[in-house]
Short mmCIF file of C-alpha atoms in Angstrom, two decimals:
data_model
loop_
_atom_site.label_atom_id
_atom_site.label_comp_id
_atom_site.label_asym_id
_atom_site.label_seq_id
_atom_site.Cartn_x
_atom_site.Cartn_y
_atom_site.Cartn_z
CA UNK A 166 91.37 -143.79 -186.82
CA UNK A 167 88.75 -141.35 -188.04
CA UNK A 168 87.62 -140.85 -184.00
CA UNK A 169 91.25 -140.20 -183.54
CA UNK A 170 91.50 -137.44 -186.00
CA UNK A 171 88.35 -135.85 -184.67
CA UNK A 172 89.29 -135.77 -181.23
CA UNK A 173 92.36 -134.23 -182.25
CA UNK A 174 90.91 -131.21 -184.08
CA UNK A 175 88.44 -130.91 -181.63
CA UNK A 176 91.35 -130.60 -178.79
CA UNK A 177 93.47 -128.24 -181.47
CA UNK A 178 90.20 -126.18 -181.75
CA UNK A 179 89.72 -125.73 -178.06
CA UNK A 180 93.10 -125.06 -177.49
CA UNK A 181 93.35 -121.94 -180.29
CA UNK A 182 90.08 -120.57 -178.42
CA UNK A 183 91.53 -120.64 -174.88
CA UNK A 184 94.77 -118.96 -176.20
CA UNK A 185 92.70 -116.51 -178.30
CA UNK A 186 90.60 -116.13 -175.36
CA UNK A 187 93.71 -115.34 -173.18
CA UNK A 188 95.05 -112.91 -175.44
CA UNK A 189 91.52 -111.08 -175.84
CA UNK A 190 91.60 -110.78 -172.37
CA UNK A 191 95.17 -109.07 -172.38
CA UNK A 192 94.35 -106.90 -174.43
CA UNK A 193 91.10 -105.88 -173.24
CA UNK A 194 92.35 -104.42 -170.09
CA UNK A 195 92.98 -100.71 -169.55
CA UNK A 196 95.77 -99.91 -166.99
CA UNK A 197 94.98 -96.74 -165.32
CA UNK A 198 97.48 -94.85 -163.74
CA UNK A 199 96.73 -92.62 -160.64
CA UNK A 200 98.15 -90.20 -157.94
CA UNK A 201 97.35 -90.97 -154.46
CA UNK A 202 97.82 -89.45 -151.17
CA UNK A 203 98.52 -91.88 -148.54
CA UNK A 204 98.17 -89.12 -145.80
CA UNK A 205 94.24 -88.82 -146.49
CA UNK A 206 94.47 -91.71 -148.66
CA UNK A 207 92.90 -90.72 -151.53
CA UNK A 208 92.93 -91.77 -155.47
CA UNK A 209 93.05 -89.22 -157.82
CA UNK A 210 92.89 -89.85 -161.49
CA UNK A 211 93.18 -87.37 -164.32
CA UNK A 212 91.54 -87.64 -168.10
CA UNK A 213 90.17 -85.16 -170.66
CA UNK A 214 86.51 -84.64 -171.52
CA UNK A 215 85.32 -82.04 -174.58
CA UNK A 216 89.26 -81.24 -174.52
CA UNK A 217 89.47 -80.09 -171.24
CA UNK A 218 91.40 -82.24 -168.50
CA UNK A 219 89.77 -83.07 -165.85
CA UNK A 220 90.94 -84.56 -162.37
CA UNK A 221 88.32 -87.61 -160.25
CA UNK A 222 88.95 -88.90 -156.89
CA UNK A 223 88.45 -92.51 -156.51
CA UNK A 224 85.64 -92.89 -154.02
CA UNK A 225 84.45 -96.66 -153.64
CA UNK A 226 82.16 -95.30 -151.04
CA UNK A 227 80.76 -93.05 -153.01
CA UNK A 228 77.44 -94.99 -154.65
CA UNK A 229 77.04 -92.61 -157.92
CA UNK A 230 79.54 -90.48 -159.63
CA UNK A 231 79.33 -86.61 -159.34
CA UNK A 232 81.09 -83.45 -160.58
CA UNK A 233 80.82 -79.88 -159.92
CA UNK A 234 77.88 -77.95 -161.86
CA UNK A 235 81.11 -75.60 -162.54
CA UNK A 236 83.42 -78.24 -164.47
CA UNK A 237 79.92 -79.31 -166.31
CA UNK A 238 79.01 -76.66 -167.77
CA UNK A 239 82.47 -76.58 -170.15
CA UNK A 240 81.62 -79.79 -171.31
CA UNK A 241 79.71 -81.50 -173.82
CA UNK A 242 76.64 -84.18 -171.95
CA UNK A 243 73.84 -85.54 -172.26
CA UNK A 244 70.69 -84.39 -170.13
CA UNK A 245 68.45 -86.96 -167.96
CA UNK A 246 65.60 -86.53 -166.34
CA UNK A 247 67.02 -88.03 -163.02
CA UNK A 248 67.11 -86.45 -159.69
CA UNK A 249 69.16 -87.35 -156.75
CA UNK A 250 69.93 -86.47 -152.89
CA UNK A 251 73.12 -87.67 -151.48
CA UNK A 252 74.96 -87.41 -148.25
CA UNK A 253 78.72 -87.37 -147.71
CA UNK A 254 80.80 -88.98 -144.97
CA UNK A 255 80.71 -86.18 -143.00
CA UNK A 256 76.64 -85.85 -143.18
CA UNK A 257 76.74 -82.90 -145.56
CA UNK A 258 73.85 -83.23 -148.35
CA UNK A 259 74.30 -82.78 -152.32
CA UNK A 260 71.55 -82.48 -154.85
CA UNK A 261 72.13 -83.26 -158.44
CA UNK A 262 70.45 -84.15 -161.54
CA UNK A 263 71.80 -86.97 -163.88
CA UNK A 264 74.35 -86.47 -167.00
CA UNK A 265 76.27 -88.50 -168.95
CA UNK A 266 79.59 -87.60 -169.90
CA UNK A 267 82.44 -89.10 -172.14
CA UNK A 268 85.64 -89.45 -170.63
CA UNK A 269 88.76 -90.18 -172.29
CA UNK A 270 91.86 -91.94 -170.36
CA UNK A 271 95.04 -92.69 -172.30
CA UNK A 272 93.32 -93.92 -175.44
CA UNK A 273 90.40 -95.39 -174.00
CA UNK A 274 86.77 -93.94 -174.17
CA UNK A 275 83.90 -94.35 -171.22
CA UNK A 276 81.04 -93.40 -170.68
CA UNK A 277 80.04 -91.89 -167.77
CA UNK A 278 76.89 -91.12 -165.98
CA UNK A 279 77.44 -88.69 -163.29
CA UNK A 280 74.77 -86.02 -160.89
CA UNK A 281 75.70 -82.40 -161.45
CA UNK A 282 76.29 -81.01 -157.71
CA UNK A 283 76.80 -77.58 -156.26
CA UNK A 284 80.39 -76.33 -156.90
CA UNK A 285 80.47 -75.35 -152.77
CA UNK A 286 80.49 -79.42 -152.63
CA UNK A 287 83.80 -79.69 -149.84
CA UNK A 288 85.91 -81.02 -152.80
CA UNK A 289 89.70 -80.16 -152.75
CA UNK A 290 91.05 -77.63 -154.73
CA UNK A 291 91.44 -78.76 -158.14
CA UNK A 292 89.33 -82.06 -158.01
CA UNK A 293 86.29 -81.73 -160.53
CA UNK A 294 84.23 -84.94 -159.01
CA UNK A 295 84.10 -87.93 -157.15
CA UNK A 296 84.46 -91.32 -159.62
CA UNK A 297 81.95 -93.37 -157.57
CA UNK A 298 81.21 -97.17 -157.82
CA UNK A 299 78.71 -97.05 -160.27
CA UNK A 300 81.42 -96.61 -162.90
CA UNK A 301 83.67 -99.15 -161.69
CA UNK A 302 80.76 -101.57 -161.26
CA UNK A 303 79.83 -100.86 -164.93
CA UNK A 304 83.68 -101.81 -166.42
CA UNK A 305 84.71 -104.24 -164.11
CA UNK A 306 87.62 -103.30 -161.91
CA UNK A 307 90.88 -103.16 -159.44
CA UNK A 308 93.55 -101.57 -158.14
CA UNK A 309 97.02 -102.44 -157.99
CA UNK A 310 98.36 -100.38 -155.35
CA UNK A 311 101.95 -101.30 -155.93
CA UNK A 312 102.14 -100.72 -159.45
CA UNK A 313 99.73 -97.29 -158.95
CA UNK A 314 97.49 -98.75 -161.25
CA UNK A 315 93.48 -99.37 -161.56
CA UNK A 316 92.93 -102.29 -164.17
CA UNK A 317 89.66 -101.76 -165.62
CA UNK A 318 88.39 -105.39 -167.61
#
């Protein structure tokens, strides 16, 4: 009787932590919105740093995260002694020297360690960096391309 009632709470206990688990996990995830254009397909997505908005493309091919010297300087970072070379898709060459930066999407706060690179960097018009795998390697991540979402864990 007594191995009975043990088993029981034992089975009660595991099943509160699964369902707690679950619903930790729910809530945990951060649903990104984005814009995209399907002609070039590219991901944009837009957040706010030191107050001032800021727009990313999405570029899984892109190993580290970068943003124009220009956009950096209105911000508040962090400085690291970090250099870097890195080359495009089209063979072009950036050099940049690590930062960290605080982004803020929706209500959610990241951190964010990015190479400062010349503003003449072949970006579009309006597009303050390239949000490279690094980041979504850090926080876990995917993209629901139906929904026009990125689902950060």
């Amino acid at each position: 009787m007594i191995w009975i009632i043990v088993t029981l709470g034992i089975l009660l206990s595991l099943e509160s932590f699964i369902i707690f688990k679950l619903i930790k996990e729910e809530f945990s995830r951060v649903c990104i919105p984005f814009n995209s254009d399907y002609n070039q397909g590219v991901i944009y997505i837009e957040c706010t740093c030191s107050g001032r908005n800021l727009c990313f493309i999405v570029d899984t091919g892109c190993s580290n995260t970068t943003i124009k010297q220009e956009s950096l300087n209105e911000l508040t970072y962090k400085k690291h002694r970090r250099k870097f070379k890195q080359y495009g898709i089209i063979g072009e060459s950036f050099n940049g020297i690590l930062r960290s930066i605080t982004i803020q999407i929706a209500e959610h706060h990241f951190e964010v360690f990015c190479y400062a690179i010349d503003n003449n960097s072949n970006l579009p018009k309006g597009v303050d960096g390239l949000l490279g795998s690094d980041f979504f390697s850090k926080y876990g991540w995917s993209i629901d391309y139906k929904q026009k979402y990125i689902i950060i864990n």
